[in-house]
Structures are given as C-alpha cells and as structure tokens.
Tab-separated table of C-alpha atoms and ligand atoms in Angstrom:
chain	number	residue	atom	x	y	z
A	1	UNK	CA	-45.871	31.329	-9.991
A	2	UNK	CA	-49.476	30.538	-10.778
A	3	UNK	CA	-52.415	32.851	-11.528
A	4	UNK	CA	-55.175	31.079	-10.199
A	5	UNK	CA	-57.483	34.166	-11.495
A	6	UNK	CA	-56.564	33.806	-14.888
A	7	UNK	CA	-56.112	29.867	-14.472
A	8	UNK	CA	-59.934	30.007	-13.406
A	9	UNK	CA	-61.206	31.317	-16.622
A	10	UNK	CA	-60.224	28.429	-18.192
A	11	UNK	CA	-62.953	26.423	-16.851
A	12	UNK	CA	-66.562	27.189	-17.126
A	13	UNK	CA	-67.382	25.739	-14.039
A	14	UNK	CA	-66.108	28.665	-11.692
A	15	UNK	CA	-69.028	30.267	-13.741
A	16	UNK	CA	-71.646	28.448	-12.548
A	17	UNK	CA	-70.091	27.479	-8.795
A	18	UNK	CA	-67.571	30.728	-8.174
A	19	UNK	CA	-67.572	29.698	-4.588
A	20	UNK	CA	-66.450	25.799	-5.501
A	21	UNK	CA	-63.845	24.285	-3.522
A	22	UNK	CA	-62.598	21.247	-5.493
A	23	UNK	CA	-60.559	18.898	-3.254
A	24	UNK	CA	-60.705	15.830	-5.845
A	25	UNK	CA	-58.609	16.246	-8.281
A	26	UNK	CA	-56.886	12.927	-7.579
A	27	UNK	CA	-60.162	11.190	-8.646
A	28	UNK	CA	-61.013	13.839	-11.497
A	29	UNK	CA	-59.465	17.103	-12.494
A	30	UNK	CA	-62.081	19.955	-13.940
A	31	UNK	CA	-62.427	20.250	-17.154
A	32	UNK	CA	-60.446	22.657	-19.054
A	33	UNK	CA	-62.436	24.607	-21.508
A	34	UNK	CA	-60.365	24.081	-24.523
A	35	UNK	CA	-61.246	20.265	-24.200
A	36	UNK	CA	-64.654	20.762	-24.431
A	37	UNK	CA	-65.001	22.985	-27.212
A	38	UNK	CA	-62.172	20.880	-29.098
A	39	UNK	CA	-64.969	17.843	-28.521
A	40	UNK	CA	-67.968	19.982	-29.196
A	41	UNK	CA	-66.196	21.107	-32.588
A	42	UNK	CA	-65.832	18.013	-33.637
A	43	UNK	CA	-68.891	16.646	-33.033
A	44	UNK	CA	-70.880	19.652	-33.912
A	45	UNK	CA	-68.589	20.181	-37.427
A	46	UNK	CA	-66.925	16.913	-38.246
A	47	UNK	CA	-68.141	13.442	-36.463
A	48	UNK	CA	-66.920	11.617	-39.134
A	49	UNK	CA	-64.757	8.261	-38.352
A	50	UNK	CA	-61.004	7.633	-38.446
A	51	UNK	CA	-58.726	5.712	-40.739
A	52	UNK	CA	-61.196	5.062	-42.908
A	53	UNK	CA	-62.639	7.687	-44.713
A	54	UNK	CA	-61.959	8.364	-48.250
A	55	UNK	CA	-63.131	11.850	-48.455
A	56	UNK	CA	-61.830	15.069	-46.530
A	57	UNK	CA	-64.139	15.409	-43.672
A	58	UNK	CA	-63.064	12.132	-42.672
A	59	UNK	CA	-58.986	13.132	-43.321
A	60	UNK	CA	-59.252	15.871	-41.196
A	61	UNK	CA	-60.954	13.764	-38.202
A	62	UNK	CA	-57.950	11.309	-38.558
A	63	UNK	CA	-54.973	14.065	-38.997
A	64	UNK	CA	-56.565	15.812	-35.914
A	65	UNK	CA	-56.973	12.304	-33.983
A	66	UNK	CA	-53.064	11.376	-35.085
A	67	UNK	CA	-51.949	14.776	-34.101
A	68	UNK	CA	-52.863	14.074	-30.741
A	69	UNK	CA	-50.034	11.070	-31.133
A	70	UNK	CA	-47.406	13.158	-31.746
A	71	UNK	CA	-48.355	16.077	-28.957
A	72	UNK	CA	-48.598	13.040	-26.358
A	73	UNK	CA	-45.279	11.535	-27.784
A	74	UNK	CA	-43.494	14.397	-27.240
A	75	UNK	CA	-44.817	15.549	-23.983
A	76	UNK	CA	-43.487	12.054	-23.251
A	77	UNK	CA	-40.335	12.123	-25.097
A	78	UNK	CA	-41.716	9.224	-26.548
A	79	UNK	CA	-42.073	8.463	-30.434
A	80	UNK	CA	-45.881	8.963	-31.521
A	81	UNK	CA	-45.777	4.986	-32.917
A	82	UNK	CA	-45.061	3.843	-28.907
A	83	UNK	CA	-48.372	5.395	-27.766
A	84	UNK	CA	-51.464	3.850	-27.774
A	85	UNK	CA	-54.910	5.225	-27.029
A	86	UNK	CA	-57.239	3.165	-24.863
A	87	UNK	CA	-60.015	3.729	-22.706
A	88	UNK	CA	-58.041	5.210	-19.626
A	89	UNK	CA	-55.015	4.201	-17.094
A	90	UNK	CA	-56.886	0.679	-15.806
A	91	UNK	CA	-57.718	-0.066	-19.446
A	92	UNK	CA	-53.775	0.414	-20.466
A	93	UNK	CA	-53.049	-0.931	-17.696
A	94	UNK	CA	-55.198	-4.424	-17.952
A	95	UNK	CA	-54.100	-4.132	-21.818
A	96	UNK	CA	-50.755	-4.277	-21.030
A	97	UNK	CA	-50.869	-7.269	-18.450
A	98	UNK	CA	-53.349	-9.349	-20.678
A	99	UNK	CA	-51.392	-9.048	-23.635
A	100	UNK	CA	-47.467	-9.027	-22.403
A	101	UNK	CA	-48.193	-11.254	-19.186
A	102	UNK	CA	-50.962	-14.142	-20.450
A	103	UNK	CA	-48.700	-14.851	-23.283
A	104	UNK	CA	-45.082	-14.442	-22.007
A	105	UNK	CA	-44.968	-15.287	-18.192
A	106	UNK	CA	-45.065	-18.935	-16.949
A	107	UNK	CA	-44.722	-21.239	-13.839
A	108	UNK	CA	-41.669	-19.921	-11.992
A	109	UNK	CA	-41.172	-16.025	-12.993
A	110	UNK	CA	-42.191	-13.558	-10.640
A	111	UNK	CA	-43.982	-10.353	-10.508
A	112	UNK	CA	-43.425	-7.236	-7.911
A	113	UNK	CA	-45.923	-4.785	-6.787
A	114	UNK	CA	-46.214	-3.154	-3.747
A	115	UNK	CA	-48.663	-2.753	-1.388
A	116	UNK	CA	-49.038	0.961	-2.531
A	117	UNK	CA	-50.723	0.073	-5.841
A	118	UNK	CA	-54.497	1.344	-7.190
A	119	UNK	CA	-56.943	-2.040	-7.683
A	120	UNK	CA	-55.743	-1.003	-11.575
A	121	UNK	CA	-52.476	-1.799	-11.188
A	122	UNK	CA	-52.583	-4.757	-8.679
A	123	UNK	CA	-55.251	-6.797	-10.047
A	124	UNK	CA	-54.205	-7.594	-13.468
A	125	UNK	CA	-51.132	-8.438	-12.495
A	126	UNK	CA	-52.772	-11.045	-9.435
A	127	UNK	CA	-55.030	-11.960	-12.285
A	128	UNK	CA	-51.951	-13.082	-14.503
A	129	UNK	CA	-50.108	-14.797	-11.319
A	130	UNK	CA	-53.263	-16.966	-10.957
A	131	UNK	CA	-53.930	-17.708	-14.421
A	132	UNK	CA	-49.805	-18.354	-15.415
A	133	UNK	CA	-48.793	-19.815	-12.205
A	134	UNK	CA	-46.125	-16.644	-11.957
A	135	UNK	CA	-45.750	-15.148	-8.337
A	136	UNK	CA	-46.223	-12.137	-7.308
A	137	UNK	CA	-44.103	-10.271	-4.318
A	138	UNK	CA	-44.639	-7.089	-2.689
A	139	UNK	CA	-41.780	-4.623	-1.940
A	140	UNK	CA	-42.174	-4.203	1.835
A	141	UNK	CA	-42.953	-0.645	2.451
A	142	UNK	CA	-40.470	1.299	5.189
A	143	UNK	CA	-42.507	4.195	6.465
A	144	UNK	CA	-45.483	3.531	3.824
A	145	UNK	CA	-43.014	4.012	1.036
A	146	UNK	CA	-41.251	2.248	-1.440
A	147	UNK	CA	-37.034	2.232	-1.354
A	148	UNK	CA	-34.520	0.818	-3.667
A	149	UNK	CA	-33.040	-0.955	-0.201
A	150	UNK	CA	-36.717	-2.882	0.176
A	151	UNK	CA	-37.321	-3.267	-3.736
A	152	UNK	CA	-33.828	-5.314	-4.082
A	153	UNK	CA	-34.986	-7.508	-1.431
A	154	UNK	CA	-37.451	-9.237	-3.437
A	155	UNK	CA	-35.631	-8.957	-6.851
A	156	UNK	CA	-34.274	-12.075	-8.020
A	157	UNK	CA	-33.076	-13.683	-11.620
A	158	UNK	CA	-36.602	-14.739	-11.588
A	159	UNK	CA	-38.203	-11.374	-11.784
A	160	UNK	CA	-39.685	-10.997	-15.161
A	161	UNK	CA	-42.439	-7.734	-14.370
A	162	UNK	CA	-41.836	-4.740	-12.258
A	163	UNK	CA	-45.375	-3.263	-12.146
A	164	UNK	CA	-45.154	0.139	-9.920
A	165	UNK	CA	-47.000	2.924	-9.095
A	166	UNK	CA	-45.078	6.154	-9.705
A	167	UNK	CA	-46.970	8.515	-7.268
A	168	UNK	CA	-49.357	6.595	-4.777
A	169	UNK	CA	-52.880	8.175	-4.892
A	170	UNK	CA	-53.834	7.942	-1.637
A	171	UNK	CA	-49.998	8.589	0.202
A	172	UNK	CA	-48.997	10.883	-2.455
A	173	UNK	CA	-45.631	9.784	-2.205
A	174	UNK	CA	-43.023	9.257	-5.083
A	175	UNK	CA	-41.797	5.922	-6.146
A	176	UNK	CA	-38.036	6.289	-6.913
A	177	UNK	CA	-38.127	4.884	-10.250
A	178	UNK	CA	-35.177	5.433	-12.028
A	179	UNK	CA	-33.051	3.401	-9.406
A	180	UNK	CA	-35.312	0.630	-9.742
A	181	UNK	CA	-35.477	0.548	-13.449
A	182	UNK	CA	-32.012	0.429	-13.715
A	183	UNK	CA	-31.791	-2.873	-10.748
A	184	UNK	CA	-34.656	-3.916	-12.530
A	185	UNK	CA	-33.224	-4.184	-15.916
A	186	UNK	CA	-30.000	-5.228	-14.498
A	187	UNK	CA	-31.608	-8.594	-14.173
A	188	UNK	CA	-33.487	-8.716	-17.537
A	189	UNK	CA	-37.145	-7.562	-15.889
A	190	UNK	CA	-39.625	-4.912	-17.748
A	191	UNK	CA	-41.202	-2.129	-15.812
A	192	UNK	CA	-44.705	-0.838	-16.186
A	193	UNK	CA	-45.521	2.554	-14.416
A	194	UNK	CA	-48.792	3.716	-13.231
A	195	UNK	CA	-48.817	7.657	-14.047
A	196	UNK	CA	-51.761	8.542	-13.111
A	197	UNK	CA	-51.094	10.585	-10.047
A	198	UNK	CA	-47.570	11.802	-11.824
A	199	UNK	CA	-48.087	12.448	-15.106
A	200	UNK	CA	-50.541	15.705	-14.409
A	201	UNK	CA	-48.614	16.975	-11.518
A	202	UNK	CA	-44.635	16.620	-12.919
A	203	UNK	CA	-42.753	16.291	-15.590
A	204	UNK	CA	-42.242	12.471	-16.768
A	205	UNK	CA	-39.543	11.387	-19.152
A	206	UNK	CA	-39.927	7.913	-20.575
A	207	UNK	CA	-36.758	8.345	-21.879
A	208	UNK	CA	-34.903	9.510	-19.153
A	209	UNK	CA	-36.954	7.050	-16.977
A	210	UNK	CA	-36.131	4.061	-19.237
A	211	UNK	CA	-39.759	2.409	-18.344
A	212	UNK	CA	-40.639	-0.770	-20.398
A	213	UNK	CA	-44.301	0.828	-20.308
A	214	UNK	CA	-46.348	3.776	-18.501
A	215	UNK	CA	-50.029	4.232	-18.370
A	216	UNK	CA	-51.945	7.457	-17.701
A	217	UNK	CA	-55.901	8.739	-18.091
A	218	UNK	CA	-56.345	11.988	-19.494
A	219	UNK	CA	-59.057	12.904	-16.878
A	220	UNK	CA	-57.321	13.509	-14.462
A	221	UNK	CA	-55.674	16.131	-16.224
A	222	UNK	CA	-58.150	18.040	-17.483
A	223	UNK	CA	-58.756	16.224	-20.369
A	224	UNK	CA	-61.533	14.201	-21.206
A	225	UNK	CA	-62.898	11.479	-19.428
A	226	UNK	CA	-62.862	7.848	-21.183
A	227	UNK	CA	-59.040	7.911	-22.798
A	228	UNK	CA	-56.078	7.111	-21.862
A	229	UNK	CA	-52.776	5.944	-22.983
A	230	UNK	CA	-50.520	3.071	-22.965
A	231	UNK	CA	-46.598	4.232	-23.896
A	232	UNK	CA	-44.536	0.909	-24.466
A	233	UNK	CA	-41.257	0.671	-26.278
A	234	UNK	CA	-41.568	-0.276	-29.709
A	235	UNK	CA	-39.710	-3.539	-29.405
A	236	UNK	CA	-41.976	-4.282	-26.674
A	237	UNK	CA	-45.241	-3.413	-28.762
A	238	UNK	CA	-43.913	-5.431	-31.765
A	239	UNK	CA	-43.244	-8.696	-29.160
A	240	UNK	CA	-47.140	-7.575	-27.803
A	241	UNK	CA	-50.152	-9.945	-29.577
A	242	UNK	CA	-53.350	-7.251	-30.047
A	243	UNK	CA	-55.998	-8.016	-27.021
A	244	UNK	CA	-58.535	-7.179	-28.637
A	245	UNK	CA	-59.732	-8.381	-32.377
A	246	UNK	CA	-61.724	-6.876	-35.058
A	247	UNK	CA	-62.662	-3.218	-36.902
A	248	UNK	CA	-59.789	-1.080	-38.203
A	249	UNK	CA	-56.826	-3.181	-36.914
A	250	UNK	CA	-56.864	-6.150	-39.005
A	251	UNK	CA	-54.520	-6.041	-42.274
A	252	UNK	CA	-56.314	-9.452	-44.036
A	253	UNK	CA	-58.596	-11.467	-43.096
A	254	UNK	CA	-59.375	-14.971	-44.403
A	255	UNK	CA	-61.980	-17.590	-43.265
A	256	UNK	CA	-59.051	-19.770	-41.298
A	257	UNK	CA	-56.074	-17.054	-40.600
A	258	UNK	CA	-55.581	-13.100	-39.928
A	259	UNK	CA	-53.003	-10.814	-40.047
A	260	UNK	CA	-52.802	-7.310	-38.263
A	261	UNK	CA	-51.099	-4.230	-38.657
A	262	UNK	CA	-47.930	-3.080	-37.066
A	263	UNK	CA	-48.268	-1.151	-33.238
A	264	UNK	CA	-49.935	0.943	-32.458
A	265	UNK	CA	-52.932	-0.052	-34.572
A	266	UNK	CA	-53.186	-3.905	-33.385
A	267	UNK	CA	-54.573	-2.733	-30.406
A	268	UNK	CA	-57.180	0.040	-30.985
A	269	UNK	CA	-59.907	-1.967	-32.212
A	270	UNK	CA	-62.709	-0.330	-33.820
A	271	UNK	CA	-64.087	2.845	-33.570
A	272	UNK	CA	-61.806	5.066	-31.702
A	273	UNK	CA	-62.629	7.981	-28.862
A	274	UNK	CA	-62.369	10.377	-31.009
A	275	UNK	CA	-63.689	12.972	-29.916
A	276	UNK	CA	-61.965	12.505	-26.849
A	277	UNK	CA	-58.519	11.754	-28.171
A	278	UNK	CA	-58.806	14.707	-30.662
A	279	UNK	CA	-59.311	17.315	-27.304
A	280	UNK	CA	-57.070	15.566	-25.208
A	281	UNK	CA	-54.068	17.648	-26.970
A	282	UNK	CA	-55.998	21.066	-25.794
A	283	UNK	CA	-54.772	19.309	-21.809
A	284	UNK	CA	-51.101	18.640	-22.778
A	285	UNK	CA	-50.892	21.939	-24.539
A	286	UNK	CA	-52.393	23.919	-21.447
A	287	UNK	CA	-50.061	21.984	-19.142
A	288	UNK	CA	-47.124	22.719	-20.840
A	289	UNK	CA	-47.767	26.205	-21.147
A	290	UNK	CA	-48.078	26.634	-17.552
A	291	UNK	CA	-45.259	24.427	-17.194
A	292	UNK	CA	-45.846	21.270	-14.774
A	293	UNK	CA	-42.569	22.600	-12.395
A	294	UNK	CA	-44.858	25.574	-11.624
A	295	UNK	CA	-47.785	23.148	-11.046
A	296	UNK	CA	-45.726	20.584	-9.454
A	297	UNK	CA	-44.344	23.704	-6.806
A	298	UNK	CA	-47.943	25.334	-6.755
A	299	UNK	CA	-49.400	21.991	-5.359
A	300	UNK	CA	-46.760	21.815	-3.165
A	301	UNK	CA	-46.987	25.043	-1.272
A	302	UNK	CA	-51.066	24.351	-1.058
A	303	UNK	CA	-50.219	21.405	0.757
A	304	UNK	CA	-47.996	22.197	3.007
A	305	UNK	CA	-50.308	25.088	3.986
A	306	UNK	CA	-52.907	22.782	4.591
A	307	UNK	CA	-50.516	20.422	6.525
A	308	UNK	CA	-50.041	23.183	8.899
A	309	UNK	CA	-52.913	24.117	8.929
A	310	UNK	CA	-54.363	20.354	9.999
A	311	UNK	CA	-51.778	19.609	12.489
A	312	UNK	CA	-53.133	22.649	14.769
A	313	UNK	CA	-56.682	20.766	14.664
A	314	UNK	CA	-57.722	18.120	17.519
A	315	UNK	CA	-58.298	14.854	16.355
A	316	UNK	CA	-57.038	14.711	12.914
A	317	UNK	CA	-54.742	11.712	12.295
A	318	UNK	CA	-52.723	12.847	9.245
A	319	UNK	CA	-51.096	9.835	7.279
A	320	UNK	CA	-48.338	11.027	4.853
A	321	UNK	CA	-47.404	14.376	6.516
A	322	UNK	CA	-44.154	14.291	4.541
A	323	UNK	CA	-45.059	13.710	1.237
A	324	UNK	CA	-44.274	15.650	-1.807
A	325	UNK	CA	-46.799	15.957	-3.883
A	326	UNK	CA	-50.323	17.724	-3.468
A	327	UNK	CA	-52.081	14.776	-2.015
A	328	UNK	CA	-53.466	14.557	2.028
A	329	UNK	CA	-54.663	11.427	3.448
A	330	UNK	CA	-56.129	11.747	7.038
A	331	UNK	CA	-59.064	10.778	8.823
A	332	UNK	CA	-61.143	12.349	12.310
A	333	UNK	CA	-60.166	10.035	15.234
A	334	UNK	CA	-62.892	7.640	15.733
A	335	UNK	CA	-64.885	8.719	12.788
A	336	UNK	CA	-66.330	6.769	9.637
A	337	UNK	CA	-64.557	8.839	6.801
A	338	UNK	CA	-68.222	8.818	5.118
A	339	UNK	CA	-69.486	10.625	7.891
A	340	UNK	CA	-67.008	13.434	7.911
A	341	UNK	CA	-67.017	13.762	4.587
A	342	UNK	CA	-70.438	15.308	4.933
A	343	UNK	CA	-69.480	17.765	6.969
A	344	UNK	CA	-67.529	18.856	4.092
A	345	UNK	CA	-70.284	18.597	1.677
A	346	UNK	CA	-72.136	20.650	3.538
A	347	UNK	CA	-69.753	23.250	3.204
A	348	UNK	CA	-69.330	22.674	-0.316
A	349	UNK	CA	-66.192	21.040	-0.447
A	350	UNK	CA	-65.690	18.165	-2.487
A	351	UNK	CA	-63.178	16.002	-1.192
A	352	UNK	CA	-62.878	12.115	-1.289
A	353	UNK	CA	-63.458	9.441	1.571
A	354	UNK	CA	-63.303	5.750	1.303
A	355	UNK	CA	-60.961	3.267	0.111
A	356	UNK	CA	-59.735	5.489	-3.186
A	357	UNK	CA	-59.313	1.745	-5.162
A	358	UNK	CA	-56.609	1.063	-3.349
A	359	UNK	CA	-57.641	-1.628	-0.345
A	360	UNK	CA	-53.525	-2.748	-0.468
A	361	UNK	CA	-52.682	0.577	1.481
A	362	UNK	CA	-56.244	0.507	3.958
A	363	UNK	CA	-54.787	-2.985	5.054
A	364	UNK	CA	-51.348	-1.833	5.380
A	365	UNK	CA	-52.883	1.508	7.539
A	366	UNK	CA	-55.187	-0.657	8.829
A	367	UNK	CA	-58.142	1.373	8.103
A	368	UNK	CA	-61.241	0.818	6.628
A	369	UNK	CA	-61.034	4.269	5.014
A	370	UNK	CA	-59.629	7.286	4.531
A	371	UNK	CA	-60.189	11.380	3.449
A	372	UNK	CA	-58.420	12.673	0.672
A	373	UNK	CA	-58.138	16.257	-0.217
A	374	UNK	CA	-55.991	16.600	-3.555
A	375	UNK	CA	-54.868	20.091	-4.959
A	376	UNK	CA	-54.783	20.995	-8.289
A	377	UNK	CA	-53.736	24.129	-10.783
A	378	UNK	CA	-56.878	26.101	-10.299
A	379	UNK	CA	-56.959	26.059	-6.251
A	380	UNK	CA	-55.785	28.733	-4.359
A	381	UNK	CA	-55.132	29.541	-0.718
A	382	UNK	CA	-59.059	30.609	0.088
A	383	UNK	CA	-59.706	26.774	-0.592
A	384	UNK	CA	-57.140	25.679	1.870
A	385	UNK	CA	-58.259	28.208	4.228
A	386	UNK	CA	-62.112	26.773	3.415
A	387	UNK	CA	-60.835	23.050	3.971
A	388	UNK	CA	-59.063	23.665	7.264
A	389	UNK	CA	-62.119	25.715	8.750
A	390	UNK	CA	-64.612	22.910	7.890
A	391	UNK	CA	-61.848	20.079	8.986
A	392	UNK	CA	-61.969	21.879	12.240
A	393	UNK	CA	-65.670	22.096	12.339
A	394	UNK	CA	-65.775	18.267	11.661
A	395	UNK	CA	-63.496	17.705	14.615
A	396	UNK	CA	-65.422	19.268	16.427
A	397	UNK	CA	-68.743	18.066	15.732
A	398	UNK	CA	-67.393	14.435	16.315
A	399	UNK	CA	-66.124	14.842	19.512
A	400	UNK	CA	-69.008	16.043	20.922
A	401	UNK	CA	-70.670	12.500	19.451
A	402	UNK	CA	-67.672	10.805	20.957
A	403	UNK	CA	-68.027	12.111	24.333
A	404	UNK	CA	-71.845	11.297	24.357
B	501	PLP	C1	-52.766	5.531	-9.216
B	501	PLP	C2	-53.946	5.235	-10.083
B	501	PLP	N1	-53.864	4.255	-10.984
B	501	PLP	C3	-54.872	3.952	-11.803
B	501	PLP	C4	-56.057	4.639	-11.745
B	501	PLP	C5	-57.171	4.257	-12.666
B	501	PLP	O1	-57.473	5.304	-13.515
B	501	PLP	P1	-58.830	5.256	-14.384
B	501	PLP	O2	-59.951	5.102	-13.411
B	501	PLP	O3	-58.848	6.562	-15.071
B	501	PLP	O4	-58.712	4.102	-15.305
B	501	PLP	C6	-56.209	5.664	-10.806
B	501	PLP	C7	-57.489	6.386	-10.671
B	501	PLP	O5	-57.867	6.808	-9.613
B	501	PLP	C8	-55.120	5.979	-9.960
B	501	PLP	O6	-55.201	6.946	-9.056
C-alpha cells in the first residue's frame, strides 16, 4: 500500500500548490526532492567535469556520475558497461536507429512497428527505411493492441528490427514482449523497446525480457529532465559505430584516422549531464524503495476508480477502458480536446489533450485528439474524485454548446 501523505513530502511542490491535481505524469512526473538537491549539491559544491580531471574534486564528480551506471544497471539487471546516458528516450532512441540501422540495414530487410508507437520511436526507424531502402510493416492492431497472433503475421526471414513500444502512452496498454522477443529472435531479428511509459510504472527485466535494446527518460520518473538511457547488449554496442564524434570519447586522434574507446564511452560525446545523471540515482533509489509492484497496483486502483467513475458521465467516449496500467484516454463527444481541457485548467487540473506525439494511434482512432489523465505515486483518491467532478462539469458545459 502507498502513503500518499508521506509520498507527498517528497516533493516540494505540494508546498507551494497543496491543492495540485497532477494528471500528467505520462508527459512529466514531479520532481522528487532528492533529485534536486542531489543536482543543487553538485553544482553548488562540485561542478567540476567528468573523466577528465586529475585532481579530487573532479574524481568525485566522475565516481558519483559512474555510480549512477551501476544503480541503473542493476535496477535493469543489466551490466553498468550496457548502459549509456543520452539526452532522454527519443535521443536513445534516434541513437540507436542512426547508429545500428544507417550502417547495418539495406535494400530488402524489414522493420516492424506498430501503429501504437510515440513520433520517437516511429520516425527514426521511417527515417532509416527511406534512407536504406529497408521496409517497414506495422503489426495490425486487434482491439488497439498489439498480439503475438498479429505480430507473426508480418514477421518474415527478412525481419532484421523489431522496434516496439512496451506500454503505449496514450492507450496505456502492455505490449507482450517476451513472446515476441522470443519469435523475434527465432528468426535472427533485434528488438528495441520504448520504456518510457513502463519503466516508471513496473518492474522491467532486460534480462528476463531478452531485449536487443530499451530506451527510457528519467523525467518521467521523477528524475531529472534532459537524460536518459540507452541499455543495449554488449555485443550489440561493440558491433554499434559512435553517432556522434569528438570530446572525451576519442582514444587517438591523428590528422587522417581515429580510434575510440570501447562502449559505453563511444557514444557520450563531450561534456556529459552531469548534474543530471549524478541525481538521477536519488529516482531509482526512491522507486525501489517503494517498490514499483506497489506503484504499479496503486496506479491501477486510481484508474479503475476513475474508469468508474467516467463511465457514469454523459458524453465521455472512453478509449482503452480495459487497460492495465494508470493511463485514460477519452475525449467529450463533439468537443475539441483543447477546449475541454480548459475546463480542467480552470479547476486546476493538469491533464493532457492533443495528439501526445503519437499521430499513428489519432489515425488509427480516427481522431484529431485526445485527453489524457495519467496517475502517478503521489495521487490519491481526492484527485480522482477532483477529475471526475470537473469531467462532469465539462460534459456538461458542452452540451449545452451542442444543443445551441
Ligand atoms: C512512449 C514514449 N516514447 C518516447 C517518448 C519520448 O520521451 P522524451 O520526450 O523524454 O525523449 C515519450 C514521451 O512522451 C513516450 O511517451
């Protein structure tokens, strides 16, 4: 069970707003505390660089910064020389399919995504299709999910990427991975995941997974914002050319040939986040100490209060009432998703509305839009009571427009 009290006090914010209702953690979680005064110490009593310091300020910046390596690797059950830091999930993400797919696909192989996939985890891939000649296939969704009996329609000896979301952030719904890494490997394909909707909410395994390569931000939870990581297996990394050239991951350089070091430090060129990767252990150490089955089952229940809650209301078209995860996509019948999301602003709810980077699923809905309330550790039943009173306030505001 969660103590929302107690969780509360480990974010400044519920000083300031004690009334807040956040409903966007899918976008952004809060900020924990712990992460900003692990950045703030830094930068107030270190700031020194990483890697290349000869002199102990700049040792402790880099054990603190390579600590953070080993706390993500084993929240992963990874080893700390498969992660690498990066700018967020679309950076690891884009990494990945720039570095693995430019150089290794060709004329012939094919790609699969699905129609469920963030602009993040689509576009890099279309990119490489149009720039290698590879195509790319879409798992055709059965009730706006992914199934093993729809993926192994479009597998084929051809398949060379499986690039999947694990939990869609606008349906909420879980990809069944393991099956499909297994098929997929079965015919010699790697498999990147998208975490960032799963890796805050449940446990993930790499291991017990058996993904090629995962990607995850640590903003969305609770860590800082502009970091992420990209997990690959080390073969994988080794096989991998750098994207990026110059700073602290060359080995030698001469004026007509280079050489690198090994992965993980061919791809973080220059000057690190450091702050940000240095706090972004305070997140996974919070989250594990809560445990994510308790925040997994805490979201749950929130949701399916709301759920019931929204299918008592007029007018609300709900579009993943059966999902398991803390995510609600619905919209007010014959209302611009912009325009009822101010009715929720003004009752100081933040919630999201529009196309949540993920136009694939609006075309397969068929909608130019949707709102998305997403529950996190720190919300509680008041906000689901707060969310359904102004949903039903919203509903019926626009009808009265409607009948007009
Ligand atoms: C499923 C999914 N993938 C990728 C991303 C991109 O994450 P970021 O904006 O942190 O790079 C997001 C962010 O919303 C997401 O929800």
């Amino acid at each position: 069970m969660i103590d929302v009290k107690e969780i509360r006090k480990h974010f400044k914010i519920y000083e300031k707003y004690p009334d807040l209702c956040y409903l966007d953690s899918a976008a952004s979680a809060l900020k924990l505390k712990e992460v900003v005064d692990s950045e703030v110490n830094y930068l107030n009593y270190n700031g020194t660089n990483v890697h290349r310091g000869v002199y102990k300020l700049s040792y402790d910046a880099t054990n603190s910064y390579e600590e953070t390596r080993e706390v993500v690797a084993k929240f992963l059950n990874a080893k700390s020389d498969e992660i690498v830091f990066t700018r967020g999930c679309s950076d690891a993400l884009n990494m990945f399919a720039t570095s693995y797919g430019l150089n290794f696909l060709k004329k012939g192989d094919e790609i699969i995504s699905s129609e469920l996939e963030h602009h993040s985890s689509q576009m890099p891939w279309l990119n490489v299709s149009q720039k290698t000649g590879a195509t790319i296939k879409y798992i055709p969704l059965e009730n706006d999910q992914i199934t093993i009996q729809n993926f192994k329609k479009v597998l084929t000896k051809n398949t060379k990427i499986v690039a999947l979301t694990h939990v869609s952030n606008v349906l909420g719904y879980i990809t069944p991975l393991k099956e499909i890494i297994k098929l997929a490997h079965e015919v010699g394909a790697i498999v990147i995941v998208d975490a960032a909707q799963s890796i805050p909410h449940m446990k993930v395994d790499v291991k017990e997974l058996d993904c090629d390569a995962l990607a995850f931000s640590a903003h969305k939870m609770m860590g800082p914002t502009g970091v992420g990581v990209l997990y690959a297996k080390k073969k994988l990394l080794n096989l991998m050319p750098p994207r990026d050239f110059g700073g602290d991951m060359a080995e030698d350089v001469y004026l007509d040939h280079m050489t690198y070091k090994d992965a993980p430090y061919k791809f973080e060129t220059g000057t690190p986040m450091i702050s940000e990767v240095i706090a972004l252990k305070e997140a996974i150490k919070f989250l594990d100490n809560v445990g994510l089955d308790n925040i997994y089952n805490h979201e749950k229940y929130l949701r399916d209060l709301a759920i019931k809650g929204l299918k008592e209301i007029p007018n609300v078209i709900i579009y993943n009432e059966d999902c398991p995860t803390g995510i609600i996509s619905f919209n007010i019948k014959g209302t611009h998703p912009h325009d009822a999301a101010s009715v929720y602003d003004n009752n100081n709810i933040c919630l999201r509305a529009g196309h949540h980077c993920a136009e694939l699923v609006m075309h397969h809905l068929n909608v130019i839009g949707t709102l998305r309330a997403s529950f996190y550790i720190y919300n509680d039943e008041e906000d689901v009571k707060k969310f359904i009173e102004a949903t039903k306030e919203a509903s019926e505001f626009f009808k009265m427009f409607m009948e007009d």
